Short mmCIF file of C-alpha atoms (C1' of nucleotides) in Angstrom, two decimals:
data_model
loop_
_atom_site.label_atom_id
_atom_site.label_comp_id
_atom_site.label_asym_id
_atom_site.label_seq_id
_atom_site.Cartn_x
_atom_site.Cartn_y
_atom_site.Cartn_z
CA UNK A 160 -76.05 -125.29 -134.65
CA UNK A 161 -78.66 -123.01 -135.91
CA UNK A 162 -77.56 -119.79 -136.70
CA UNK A 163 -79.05 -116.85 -137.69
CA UNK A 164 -78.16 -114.73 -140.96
CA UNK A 165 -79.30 -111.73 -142.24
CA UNK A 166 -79.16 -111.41 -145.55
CA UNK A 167 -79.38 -107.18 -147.25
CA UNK A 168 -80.10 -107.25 -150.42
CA UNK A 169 -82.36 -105.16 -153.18
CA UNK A 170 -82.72 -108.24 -155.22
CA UNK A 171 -86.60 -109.95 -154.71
CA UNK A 172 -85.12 -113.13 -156.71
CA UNK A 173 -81.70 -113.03 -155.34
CA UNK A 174 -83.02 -112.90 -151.52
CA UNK A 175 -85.67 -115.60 -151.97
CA UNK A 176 -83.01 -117.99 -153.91
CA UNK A 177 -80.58 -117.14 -150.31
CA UNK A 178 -83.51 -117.52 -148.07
CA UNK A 179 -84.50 -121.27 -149.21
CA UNK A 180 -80.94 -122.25 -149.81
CA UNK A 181 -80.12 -121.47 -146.28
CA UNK A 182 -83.70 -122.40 -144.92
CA UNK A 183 -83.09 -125.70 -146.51
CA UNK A 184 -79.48 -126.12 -144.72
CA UNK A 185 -81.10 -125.19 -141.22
CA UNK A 186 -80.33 -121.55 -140.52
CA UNK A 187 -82.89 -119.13 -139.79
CA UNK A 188 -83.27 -116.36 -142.21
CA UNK A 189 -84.22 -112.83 -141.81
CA UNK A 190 -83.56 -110.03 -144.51
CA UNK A 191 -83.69 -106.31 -145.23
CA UNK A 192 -83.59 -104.39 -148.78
CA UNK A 193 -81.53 -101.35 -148.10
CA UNK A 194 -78.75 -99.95 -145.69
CA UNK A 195 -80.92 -98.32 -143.58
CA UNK A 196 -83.22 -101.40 -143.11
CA UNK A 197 -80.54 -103.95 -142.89
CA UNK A 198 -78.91 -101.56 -140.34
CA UNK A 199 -81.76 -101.66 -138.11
CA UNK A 200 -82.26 -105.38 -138.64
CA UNK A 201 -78.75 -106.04 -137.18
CA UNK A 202 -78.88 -104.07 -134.45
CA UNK A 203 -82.03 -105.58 -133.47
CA UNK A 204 -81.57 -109.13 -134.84
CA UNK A 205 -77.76 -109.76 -133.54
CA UNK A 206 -77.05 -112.30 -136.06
CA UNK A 207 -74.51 -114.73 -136.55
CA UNK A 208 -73.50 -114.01 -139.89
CA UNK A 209 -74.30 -111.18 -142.99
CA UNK A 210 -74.72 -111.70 -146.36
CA UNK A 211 -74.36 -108.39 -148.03
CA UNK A 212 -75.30 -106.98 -151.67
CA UNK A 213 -73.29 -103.92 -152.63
CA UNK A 214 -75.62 -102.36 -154.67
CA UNK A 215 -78.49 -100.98 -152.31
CA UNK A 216 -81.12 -98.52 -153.70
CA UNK A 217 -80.26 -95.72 -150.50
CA UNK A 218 -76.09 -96.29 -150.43
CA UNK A 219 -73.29 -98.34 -151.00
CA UNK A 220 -73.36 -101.43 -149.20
CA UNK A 221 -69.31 -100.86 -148.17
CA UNK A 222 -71.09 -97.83 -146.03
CA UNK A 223 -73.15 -100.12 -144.31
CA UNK A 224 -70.26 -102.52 -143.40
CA UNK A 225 -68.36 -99.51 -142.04
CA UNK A 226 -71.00 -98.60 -140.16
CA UNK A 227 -71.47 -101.75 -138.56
CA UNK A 228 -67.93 -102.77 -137.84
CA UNK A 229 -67.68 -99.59 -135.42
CA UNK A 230 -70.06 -101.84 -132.68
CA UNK A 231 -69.74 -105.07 -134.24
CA UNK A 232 -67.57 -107.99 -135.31
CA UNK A 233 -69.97 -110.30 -136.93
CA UNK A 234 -68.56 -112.16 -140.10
CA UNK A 235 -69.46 -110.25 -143.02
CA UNK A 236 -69.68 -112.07 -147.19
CA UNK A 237 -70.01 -109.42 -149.61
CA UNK A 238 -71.96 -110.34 -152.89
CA UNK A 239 -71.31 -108.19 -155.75
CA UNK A 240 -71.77 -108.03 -159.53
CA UNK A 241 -68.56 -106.22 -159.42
CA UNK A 242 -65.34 -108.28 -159.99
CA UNK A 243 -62.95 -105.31 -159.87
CA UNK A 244 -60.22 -105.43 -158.06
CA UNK A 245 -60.90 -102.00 -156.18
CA UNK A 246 -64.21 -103.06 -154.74
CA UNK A 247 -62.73 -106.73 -153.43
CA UNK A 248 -59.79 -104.51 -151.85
CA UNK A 249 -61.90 -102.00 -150.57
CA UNK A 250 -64.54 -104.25 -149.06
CA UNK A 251 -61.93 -106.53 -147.49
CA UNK A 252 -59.92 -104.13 -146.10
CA UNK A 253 -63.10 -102.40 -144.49
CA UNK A 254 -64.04 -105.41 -142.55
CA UNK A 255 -65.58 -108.04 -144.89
CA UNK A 256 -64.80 -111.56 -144.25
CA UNK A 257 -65.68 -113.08 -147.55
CA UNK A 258 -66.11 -111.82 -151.03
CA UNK A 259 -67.97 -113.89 -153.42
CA UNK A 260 -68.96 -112.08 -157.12
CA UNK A 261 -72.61 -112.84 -159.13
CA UNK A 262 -73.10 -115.31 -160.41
CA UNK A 263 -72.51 -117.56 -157.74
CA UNK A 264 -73.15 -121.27 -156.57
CA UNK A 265 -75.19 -121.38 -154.16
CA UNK A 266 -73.08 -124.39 -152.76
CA UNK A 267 -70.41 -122.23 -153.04
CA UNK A 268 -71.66 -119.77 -151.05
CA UNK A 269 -72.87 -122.28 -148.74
CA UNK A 270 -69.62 -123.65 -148.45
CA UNK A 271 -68.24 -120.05 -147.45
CA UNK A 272 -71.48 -119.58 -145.16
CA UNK A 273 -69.74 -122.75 -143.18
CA UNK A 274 -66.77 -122.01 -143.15
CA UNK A 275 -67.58 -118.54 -141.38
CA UNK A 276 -69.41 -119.51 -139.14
CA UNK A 277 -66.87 -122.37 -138.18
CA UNK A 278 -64.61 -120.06 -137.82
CA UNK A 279 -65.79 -117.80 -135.98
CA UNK A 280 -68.85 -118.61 -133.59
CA UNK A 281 -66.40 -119.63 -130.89
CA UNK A 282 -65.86 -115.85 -130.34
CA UNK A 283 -68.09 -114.34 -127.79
CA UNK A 284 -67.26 -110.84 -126.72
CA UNK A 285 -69.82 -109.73 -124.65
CA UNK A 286 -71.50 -106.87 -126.61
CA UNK A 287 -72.76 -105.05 -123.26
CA UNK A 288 -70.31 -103.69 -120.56
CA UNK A 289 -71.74 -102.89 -117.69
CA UNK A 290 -70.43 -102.18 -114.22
CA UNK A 291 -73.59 -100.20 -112.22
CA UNK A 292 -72.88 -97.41 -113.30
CA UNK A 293 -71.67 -96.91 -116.72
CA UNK A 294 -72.87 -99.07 -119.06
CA UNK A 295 -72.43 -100.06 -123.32
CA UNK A 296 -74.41 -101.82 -125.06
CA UNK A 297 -72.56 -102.31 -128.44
CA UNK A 298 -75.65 -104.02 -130.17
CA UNK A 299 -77.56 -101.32 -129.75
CA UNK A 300 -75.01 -98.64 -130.05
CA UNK A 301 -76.19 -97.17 -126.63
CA UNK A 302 -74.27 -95.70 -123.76
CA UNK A 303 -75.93 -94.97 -120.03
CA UNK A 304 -74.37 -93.67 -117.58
CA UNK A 305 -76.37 -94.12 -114.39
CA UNK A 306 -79.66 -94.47 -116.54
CA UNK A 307 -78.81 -91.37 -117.99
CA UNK A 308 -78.07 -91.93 -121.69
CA UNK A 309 -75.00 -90.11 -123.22
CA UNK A 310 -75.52 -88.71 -126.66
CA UNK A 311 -72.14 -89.46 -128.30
CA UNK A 312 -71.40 -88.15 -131.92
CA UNK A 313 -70.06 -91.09 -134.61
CA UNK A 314 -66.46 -90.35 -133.85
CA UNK A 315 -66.86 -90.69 -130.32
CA UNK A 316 -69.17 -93.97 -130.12
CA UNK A 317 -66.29 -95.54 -132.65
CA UNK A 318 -63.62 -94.36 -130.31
CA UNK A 319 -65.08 -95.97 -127.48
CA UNK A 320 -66.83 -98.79 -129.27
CA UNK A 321 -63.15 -99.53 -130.46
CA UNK A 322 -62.03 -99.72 -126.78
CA UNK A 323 -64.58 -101.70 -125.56
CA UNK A 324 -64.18 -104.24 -127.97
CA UNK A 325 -61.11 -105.07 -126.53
CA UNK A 326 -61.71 -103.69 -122.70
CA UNK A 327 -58.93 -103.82 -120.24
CA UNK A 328 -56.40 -104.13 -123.44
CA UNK A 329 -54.13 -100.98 -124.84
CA UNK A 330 -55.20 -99.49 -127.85
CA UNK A 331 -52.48 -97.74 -129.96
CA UNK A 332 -53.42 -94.52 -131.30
CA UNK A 333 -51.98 -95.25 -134.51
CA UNK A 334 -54.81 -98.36 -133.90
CA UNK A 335 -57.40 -95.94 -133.72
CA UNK A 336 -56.91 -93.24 -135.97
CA UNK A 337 -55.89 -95.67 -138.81
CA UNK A 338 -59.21 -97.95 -137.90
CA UNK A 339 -61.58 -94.83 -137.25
CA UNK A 340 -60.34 -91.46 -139.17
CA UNK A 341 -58.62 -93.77 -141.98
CA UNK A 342 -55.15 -94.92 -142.92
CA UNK A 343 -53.72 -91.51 -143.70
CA UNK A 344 -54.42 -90.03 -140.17
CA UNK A 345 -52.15 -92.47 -138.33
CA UNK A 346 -50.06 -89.55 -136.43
CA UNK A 347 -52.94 -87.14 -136.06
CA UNK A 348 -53.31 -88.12 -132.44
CA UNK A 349 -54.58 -84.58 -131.36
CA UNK A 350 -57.76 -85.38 -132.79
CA UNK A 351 -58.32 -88.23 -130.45
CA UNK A 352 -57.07 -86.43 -127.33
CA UNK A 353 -60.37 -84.10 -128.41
CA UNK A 354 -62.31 -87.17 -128.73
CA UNK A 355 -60.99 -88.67 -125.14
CA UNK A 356 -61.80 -84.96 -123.84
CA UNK A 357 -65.15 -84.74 -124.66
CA UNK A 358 -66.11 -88.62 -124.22
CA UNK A 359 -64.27 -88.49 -120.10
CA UNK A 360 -66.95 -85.05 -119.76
CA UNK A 361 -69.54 -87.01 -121.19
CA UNK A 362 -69.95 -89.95 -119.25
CA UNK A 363 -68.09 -88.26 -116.53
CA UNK A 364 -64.57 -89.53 -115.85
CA UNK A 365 -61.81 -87.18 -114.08
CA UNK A 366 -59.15 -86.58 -116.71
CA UNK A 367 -56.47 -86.71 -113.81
CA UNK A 368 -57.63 -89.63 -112.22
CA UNK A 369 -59.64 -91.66 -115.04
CA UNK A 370 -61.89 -94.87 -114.04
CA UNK A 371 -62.78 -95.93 -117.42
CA UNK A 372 -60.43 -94.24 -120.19
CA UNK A 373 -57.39 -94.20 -118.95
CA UNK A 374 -54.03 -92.90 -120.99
CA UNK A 375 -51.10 -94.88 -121.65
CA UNK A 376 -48.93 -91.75 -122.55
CA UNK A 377 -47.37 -92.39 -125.77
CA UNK A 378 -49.14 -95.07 -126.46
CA UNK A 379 -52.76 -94.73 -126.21
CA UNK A 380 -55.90 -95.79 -124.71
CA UNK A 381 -57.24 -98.42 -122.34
CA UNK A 382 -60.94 -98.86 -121.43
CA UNK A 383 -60.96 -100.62 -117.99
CA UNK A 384 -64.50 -102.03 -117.36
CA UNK B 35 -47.59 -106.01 -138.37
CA UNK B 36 -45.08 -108.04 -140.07
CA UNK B 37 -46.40 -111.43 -140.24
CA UNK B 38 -44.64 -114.63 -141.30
CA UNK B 39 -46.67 -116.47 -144.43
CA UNK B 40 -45.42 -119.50 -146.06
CA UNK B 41 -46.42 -120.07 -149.44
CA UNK B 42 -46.84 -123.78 -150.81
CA UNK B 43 -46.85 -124.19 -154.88
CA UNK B 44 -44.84 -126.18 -157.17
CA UNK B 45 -44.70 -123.34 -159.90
CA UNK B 46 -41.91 -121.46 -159.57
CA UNK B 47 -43.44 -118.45 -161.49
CA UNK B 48 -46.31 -118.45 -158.84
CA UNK B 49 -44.44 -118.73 -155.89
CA UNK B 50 -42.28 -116.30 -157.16
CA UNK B 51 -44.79 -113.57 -157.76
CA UNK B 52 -46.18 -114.03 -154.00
CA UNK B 53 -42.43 -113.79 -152.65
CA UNK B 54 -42.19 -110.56 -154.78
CA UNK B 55 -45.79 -109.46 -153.76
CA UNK B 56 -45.88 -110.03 -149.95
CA UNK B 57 -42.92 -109.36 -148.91
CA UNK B 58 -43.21 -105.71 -150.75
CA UNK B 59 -45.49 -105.18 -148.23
CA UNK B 60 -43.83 -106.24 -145.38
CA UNK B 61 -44.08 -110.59 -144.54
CA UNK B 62 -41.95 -112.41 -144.29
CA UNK B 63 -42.06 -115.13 -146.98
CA UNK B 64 -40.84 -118.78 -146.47
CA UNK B 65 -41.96 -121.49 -149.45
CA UNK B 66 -42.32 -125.24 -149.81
CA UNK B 67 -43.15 -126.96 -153.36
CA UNK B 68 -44.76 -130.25 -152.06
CA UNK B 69 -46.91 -131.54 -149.59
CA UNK B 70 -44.28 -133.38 -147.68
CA UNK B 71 -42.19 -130.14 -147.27
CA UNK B 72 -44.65 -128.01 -147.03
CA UNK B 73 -45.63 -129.72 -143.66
CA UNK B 74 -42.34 -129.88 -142.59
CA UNK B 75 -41.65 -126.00 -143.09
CA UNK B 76 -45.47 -125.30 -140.85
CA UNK B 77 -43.84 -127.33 -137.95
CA UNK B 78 -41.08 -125.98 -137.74
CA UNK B 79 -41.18 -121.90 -138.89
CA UNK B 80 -45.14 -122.02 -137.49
CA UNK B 81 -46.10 -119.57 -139.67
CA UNK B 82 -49.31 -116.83 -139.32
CA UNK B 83 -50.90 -117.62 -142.25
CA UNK B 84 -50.66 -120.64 -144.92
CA UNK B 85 -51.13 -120.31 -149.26
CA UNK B 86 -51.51 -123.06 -150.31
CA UNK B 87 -51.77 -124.67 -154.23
CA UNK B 88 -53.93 -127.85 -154.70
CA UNK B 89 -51.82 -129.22 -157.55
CA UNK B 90 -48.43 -130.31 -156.09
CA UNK B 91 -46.23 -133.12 -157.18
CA UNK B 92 -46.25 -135.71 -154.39
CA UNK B 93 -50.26 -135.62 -153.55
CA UNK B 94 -52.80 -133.22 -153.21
CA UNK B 95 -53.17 -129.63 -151.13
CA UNK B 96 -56.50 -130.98 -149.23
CA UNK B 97 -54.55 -133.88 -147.86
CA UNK B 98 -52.02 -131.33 -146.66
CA UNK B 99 -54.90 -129.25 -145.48
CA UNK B 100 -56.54 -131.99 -143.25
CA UNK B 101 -53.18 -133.26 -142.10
CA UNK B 102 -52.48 -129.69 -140.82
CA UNK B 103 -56.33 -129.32 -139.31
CA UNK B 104 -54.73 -132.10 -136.86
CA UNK B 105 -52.42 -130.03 -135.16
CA UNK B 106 -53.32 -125.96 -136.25
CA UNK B 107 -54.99 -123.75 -136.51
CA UNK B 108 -53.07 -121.42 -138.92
CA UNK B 109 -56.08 -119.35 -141.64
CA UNK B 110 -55.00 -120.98 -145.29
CA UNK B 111 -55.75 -119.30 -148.71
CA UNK B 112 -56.11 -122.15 -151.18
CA UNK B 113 -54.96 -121.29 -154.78
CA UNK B 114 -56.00 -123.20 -157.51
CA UNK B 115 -56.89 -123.58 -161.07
CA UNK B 116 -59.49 -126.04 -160.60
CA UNK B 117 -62.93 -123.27 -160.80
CA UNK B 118 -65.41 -126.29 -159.90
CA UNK B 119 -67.66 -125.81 -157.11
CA UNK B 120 -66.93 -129.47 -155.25
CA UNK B 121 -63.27 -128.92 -155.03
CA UNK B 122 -64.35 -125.32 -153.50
CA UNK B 123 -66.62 -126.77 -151.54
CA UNK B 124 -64.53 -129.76 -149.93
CA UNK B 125 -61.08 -127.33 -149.12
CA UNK B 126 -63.60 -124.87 -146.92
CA UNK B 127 -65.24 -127.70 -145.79
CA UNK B 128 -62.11 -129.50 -144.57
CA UNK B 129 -60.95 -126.14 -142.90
CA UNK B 130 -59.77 -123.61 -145.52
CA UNK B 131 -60.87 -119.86 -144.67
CA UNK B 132 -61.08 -118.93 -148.09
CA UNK B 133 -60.16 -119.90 -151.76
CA UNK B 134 -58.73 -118.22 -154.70
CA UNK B 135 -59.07 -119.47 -158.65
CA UNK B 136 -55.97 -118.68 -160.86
CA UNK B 137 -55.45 -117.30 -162.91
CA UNK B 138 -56.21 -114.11 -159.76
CA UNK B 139 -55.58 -110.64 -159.14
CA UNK B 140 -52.39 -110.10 -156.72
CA UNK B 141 -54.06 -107.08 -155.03
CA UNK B 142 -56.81 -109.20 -154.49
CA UNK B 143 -55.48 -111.84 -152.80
CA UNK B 144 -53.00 -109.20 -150.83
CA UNK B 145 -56.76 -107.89 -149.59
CA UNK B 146 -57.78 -111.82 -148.18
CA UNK B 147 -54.35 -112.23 -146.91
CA UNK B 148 -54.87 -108.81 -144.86
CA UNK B 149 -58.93 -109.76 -144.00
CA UNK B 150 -57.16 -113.22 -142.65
CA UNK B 151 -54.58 -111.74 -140.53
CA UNK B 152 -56.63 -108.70 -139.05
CA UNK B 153 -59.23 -111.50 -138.05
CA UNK B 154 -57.39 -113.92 -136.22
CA UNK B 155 -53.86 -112.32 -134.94
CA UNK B 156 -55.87 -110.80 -131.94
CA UNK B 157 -56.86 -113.70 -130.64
CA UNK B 158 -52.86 -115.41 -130.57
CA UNK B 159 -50.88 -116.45 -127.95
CA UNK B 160 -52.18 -115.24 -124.33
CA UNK B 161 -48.45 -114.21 -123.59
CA UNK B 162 -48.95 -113.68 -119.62
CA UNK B 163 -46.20 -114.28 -117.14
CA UNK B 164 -47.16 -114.81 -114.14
CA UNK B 165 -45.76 -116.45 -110.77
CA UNK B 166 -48.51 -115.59 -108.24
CA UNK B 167 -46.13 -112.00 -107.24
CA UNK B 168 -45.77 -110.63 -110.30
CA UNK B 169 -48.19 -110.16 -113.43
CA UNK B 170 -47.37 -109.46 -117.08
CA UNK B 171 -49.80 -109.56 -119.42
CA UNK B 172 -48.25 -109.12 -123.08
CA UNK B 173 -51.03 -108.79 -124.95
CA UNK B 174 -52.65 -106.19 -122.54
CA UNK B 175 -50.25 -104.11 -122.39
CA UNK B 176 -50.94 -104.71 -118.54
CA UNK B 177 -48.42 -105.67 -115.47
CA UNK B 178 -50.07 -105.99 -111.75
CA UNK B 179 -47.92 -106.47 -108.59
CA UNK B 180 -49.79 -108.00 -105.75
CA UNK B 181 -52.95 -107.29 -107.25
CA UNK B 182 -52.08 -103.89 -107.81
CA UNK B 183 -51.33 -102.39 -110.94
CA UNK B 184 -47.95 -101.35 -112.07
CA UNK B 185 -47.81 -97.64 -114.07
CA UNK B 186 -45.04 -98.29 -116.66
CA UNK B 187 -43.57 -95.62 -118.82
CA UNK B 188 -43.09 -96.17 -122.47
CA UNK B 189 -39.52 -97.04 -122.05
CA UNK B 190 -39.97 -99.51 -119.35
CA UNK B 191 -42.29 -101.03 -120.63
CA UNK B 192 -40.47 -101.62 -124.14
CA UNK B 193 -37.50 -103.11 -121.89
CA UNK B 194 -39.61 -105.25 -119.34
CA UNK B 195 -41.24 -106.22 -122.70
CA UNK B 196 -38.71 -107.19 -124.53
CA UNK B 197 -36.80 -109.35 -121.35
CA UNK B 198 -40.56 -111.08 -120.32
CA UNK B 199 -40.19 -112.18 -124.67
CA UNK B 200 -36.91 -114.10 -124.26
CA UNK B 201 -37.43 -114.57 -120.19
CA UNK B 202 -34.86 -116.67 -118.76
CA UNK B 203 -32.04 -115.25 -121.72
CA UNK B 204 -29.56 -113.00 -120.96
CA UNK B 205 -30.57 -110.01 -123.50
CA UNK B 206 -27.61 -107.77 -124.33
CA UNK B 207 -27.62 -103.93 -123.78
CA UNK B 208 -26.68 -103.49 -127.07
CA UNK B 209 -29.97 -105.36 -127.81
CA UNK B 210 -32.17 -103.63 -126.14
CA UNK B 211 -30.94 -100.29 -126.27
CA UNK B 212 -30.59 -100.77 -130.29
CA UNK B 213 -34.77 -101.84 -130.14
CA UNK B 214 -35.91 -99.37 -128.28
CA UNK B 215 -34.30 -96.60 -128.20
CA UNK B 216 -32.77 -97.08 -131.66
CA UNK B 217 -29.58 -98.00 -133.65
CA UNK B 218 -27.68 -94.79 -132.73
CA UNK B 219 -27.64 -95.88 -128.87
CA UNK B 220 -26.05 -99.03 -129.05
CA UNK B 221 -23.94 -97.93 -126.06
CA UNK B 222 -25.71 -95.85 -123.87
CA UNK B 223 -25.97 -97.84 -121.78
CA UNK B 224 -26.78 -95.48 -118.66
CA UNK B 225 -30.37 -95.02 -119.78
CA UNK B 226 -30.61 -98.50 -119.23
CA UNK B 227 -29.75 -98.37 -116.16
CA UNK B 228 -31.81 -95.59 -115.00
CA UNK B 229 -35.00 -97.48 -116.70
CA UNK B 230 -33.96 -101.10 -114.48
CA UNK B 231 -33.60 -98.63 -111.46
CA UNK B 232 -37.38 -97.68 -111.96
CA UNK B 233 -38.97 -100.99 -112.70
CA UNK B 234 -37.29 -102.63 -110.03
CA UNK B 235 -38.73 -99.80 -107.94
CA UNK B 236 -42.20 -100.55 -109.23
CA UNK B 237 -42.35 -103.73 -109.23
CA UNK B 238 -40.54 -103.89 -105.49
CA UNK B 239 -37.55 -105.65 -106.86
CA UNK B 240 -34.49 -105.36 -104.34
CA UNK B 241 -31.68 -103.84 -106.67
CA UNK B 242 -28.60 -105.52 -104.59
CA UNK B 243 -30.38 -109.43 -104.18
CA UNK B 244 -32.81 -108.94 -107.42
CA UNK B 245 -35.42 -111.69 -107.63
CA UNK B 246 -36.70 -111.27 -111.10
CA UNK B 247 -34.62 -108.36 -112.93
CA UNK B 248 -31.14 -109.74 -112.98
CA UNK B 249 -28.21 -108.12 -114.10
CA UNK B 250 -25.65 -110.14 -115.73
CA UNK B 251 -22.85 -107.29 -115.39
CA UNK B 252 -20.81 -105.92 -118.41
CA UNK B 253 -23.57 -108.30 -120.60
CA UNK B 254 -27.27 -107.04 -119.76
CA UNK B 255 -30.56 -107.98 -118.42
CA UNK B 256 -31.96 -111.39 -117.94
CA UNK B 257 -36.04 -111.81 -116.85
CA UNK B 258 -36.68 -114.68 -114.37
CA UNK B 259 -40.27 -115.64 -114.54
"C1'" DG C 42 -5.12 -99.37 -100.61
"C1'" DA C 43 -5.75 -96.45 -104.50
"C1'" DA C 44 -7.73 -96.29 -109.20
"C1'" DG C 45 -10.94 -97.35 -112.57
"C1'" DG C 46 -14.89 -99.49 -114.63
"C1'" DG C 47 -19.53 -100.92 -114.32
"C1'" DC C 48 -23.65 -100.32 -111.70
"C1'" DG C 49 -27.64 -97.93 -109.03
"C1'" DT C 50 -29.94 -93.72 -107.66
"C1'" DA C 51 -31.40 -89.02 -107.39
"C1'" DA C 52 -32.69 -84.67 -109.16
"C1'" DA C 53 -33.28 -81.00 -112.54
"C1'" DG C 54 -33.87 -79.22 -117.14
"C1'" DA C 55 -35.45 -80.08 -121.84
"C1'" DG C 56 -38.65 -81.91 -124.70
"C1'" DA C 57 -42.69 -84.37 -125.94
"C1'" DT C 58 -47.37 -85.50 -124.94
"C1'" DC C 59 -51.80 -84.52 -123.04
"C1'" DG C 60 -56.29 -82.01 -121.94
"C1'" DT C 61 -59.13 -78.27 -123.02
"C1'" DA C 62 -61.41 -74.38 -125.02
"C1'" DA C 63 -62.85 -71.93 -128.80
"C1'" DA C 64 -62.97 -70.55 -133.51
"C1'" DG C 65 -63.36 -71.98 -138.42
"C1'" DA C 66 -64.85 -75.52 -141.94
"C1'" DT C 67 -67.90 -79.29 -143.41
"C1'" DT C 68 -71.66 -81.86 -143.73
"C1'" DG C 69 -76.46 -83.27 -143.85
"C1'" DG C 70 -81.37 -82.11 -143.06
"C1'" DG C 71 -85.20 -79.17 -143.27
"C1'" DC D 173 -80.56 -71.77 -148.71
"C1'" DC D 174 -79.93 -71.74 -143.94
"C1'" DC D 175 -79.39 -74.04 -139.64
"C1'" DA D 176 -77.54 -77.32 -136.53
"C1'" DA D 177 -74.50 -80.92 -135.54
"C1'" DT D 178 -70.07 -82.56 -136.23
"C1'" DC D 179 -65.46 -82.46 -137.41
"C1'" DT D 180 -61.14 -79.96 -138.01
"C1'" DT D 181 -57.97 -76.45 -136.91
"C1'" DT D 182 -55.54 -73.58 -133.75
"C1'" DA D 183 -53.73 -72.26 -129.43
"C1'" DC D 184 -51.98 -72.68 -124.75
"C1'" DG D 185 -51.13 -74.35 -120.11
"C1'" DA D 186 -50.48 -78.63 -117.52
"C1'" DT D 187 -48.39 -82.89 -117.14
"C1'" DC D 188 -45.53 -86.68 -118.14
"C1'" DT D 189 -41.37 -88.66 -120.02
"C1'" DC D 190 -36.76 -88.61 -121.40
"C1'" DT D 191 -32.23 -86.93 -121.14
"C1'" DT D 192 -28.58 -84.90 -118.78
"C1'" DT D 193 -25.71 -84.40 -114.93
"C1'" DA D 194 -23.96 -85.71 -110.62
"C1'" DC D 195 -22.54 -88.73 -106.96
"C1'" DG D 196 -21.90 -93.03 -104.12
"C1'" DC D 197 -21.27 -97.98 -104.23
"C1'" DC D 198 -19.08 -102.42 -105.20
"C1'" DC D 199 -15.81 -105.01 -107.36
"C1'" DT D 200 -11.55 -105.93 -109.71
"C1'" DT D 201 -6.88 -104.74 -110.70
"C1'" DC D 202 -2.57 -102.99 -110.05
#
DNA sequence: GAAGGGCGTAAAGAGATCGTAAAGATTGGG
DNA sequence: CCCAATCTTTACGATCTCTTTACGCCCTTC
């Protein structure tokens, strides 16, 4: 029953008002002050749940939940002082889960906190692939490939991070470019052929006879592992 | 993409708005105004996502809630005017994934509505056919034959598809060549052909005694499986 | 038993999609 | 401000898919 939340937020008072509230409830707590921090602390943490200020002294806390949703599903609340429209949109459509503005309740929240995890703790994608010889870890955002790791840029970790979320399962291309280069780049497909290209030389998969990414002409990709 | 949402509110100026609202963007839209109809329009149209008022005429939205817990899982958006943290607190509690206090922003809520539907359609019905032979795996995009994997074109895909969704029916050619290949081949009717040909190759179907692709002739296809 | 319609198959050309390389544009860090 | 990494643009050959065309079969009908 005891899950683990991270909490990101600049806020001294706001973060020690979370931290006992969910203490108190039976969750264990950890927290970071800043994108870069709470970045690290999920990747190394793996928690069940995020609770996540928008106003971070090194970036918007939208860029963080970007970031993260390219090697992770974890159920996301946004805080925010902001109760405009655009920010709600924009945060929900990114990936968040939840939206709750300042002030809050702090039953309230823990309410949502419940409801989340409820929801969605059943769900256990395995967040490392492995099969001997290629291997991803999406927690870490790290690819091997016989215990050689692969550098990938952002564009190519999403691409396959994408995949691998749902291995063995078609990916539209319209899927990916909308998810990855943004709604507006729905038909440019050539970009991820370029993507494909360079990730099959990378971890070295024959484009005419593909293991791992294999094409579903006119449709799109598949990541069998 | 276009998912079916049922909206349950006495006010007629509400659930008028929503109609208006969602289906600009693409639902479909079905209402109720009380609790008693709105559970009779979630048996029977099962929709993918439930809004639902607390203040209805013949009871109140939580008991509708917890009746529906019983038998689905369908994400609800509570609406209400009532701003108080317990009732808040007792419709997540009881199983709502997230509430909304009127007077509220219709972009807003359009944003939950998407967040609720991008989190849970993946995980919808398994949609495999299988009978030990053959393999078709809907949401995978994926048909095996004996284990081995069966390379499907586009096209035949889109037609096994679209037979393994209504298997057992006779589907018209008319139907099928209007879905896939569009409204302006309603009656060309050899490219069906030519597509059957080559999945009954694939899949080792014998053409003159077929086990699985039927032909009901001058009418269309038929799936059994 | 000949004719015609619907069906199944094969093969070739047209068209779309894919993989790749390399050059230009952007971005972020030093 | 420059450099390096990344992304975007452009181009072209290879490959796959779809369409077209052709022909043989079976059945029904006359």
């Amino acid at each position: 029953m005891s899950a683990r939340i991270l909490v990101v937020d600049d806020e001294m008072q706001i973060r020690k008002m979370l931290r006992i509230a969910l203490r108190s409830v039976g969750y264990e707590v950890t927290e970071a002050d800043s994108v870069e921090s709470g970045l690290a602390a999920l990747v190394r943490q793996q928690p069940d749940l995020l609770v996540l200020d928008l106003g971070l002294p090194d970036g918007d806390g939208l860029e963080l939940l970007s970031e993260l949703r390219s090697f992770s599903k974890v159920p996301v609340i946004v805080l925010s002082v902001r109760n405009g429209d655009s920010d709600k949109i924009k945060a929900l459509d990114i990936g968040a889960q939840d939206y709750v503005t300042k002030p809050f309740s702090v039953e309230e929240l823990l309410a949502r906190v419940r409801a989340q995890l409820r929801d969605r703790l059943p769900d256990k994608t395995p967040a490392v692939l492995d099969d001997g010889y290629l291997h991803i870890d999406l927690a870490r955002r790290l690819v091997t490939c016989k215990t050689q790791e692969v550098e990938l840029t952002p564009k190519e970790y999403a691409v396959l991070a994408t995949l691998a979320q749902h291995r063995q399962c078609v990916i539209t291309q319209k899927q990916l470019l909308e998810q990855i280069w943004g709604p507006t780049h729905g038909q440019d497909s050539h970009y991820l052929r370029i993507v494909v290209s360079h990730l099959r030389q990378k971890i070295g998969d024959d484009p005419t006879e593909p293991k791992y990414l294999k094409t579903e002409a006119g449709i799109g990709y598949r990541l069998m592992l």
